[in-house]
CSV table of C-alpha atoms in Angstrom, one decimal:
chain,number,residue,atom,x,y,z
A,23,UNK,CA,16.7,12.2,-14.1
A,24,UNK,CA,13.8,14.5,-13.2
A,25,UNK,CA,11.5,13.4,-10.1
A,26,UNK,CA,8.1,12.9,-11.5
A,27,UNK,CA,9.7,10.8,-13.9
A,28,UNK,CA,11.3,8.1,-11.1
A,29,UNK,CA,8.0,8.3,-9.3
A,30,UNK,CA,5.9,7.6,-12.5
A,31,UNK,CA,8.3,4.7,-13.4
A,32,UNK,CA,8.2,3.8,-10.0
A,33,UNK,CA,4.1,3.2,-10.2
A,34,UNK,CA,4.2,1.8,-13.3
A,35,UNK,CA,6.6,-0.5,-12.5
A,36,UNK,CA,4.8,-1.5,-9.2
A,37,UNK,CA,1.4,-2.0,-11.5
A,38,UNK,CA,2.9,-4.1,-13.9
A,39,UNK,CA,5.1,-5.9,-11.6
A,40,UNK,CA,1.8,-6.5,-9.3
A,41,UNK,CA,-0.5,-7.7,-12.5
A,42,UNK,CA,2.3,-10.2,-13.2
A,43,UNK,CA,2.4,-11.6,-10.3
A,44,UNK,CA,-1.4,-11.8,-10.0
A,45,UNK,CA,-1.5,-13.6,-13.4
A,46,UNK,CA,1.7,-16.1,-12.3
A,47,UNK,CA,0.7,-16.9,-9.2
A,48,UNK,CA,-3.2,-16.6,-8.9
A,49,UNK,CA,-4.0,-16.5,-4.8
A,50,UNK,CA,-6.3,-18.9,-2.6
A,51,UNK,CA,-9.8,-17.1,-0.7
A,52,UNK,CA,-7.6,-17.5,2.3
A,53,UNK,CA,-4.5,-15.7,0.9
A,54,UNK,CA,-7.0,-13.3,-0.3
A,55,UNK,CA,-8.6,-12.1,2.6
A,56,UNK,CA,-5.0,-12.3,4.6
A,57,UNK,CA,-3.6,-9.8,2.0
A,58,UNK,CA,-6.5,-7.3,2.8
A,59,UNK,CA,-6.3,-7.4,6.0
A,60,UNK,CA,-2.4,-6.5,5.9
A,61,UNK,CA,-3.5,-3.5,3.2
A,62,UNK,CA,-6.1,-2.0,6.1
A,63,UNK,CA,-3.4,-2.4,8.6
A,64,UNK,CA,-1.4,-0.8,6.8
A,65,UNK,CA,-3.5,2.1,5.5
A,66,UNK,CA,-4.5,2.7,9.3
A,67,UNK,CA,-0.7,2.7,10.0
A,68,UNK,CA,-0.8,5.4,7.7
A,69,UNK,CA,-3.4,7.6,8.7
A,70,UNK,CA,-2.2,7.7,11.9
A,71,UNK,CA,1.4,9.1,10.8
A,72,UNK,CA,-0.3,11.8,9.1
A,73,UNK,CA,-2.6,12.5,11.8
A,74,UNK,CA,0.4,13.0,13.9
A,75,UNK,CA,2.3,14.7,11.1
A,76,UNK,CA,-0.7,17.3,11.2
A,77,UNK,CA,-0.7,17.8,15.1
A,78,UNK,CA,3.4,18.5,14.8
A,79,UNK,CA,2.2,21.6,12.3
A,80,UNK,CA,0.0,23.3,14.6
């Protein structure tokens, strides 16, 4: 199994899986706004691993 191939099943899987769920269980406004706040959090989370990622290299 090559590696591009797992990681492209891997996202495609995670799409399609995602849009499933979206279309079986729609969300409330609150759920909503709960899940984006957990997506910045964790985008932050990392941007901050590969800030200090970057400062190990130097």
């Amino acid at each position: 199994m090559s590696t591009m191939g797992f990681v492209k099943g891997m996202i495609a899987g995670a799409a399609v899986g995602g849009a499933a769920m979206l279309m079986l269980d729609p969300i409330t406004p609150r759920q909503r706004k709960r899940v984006k706040r957990q997506a910045v959090a964790a985008w932050r989370n990392i941007e901050h691993v590969a800030d200090e990622f970057m400062r190990m290299k130097r």
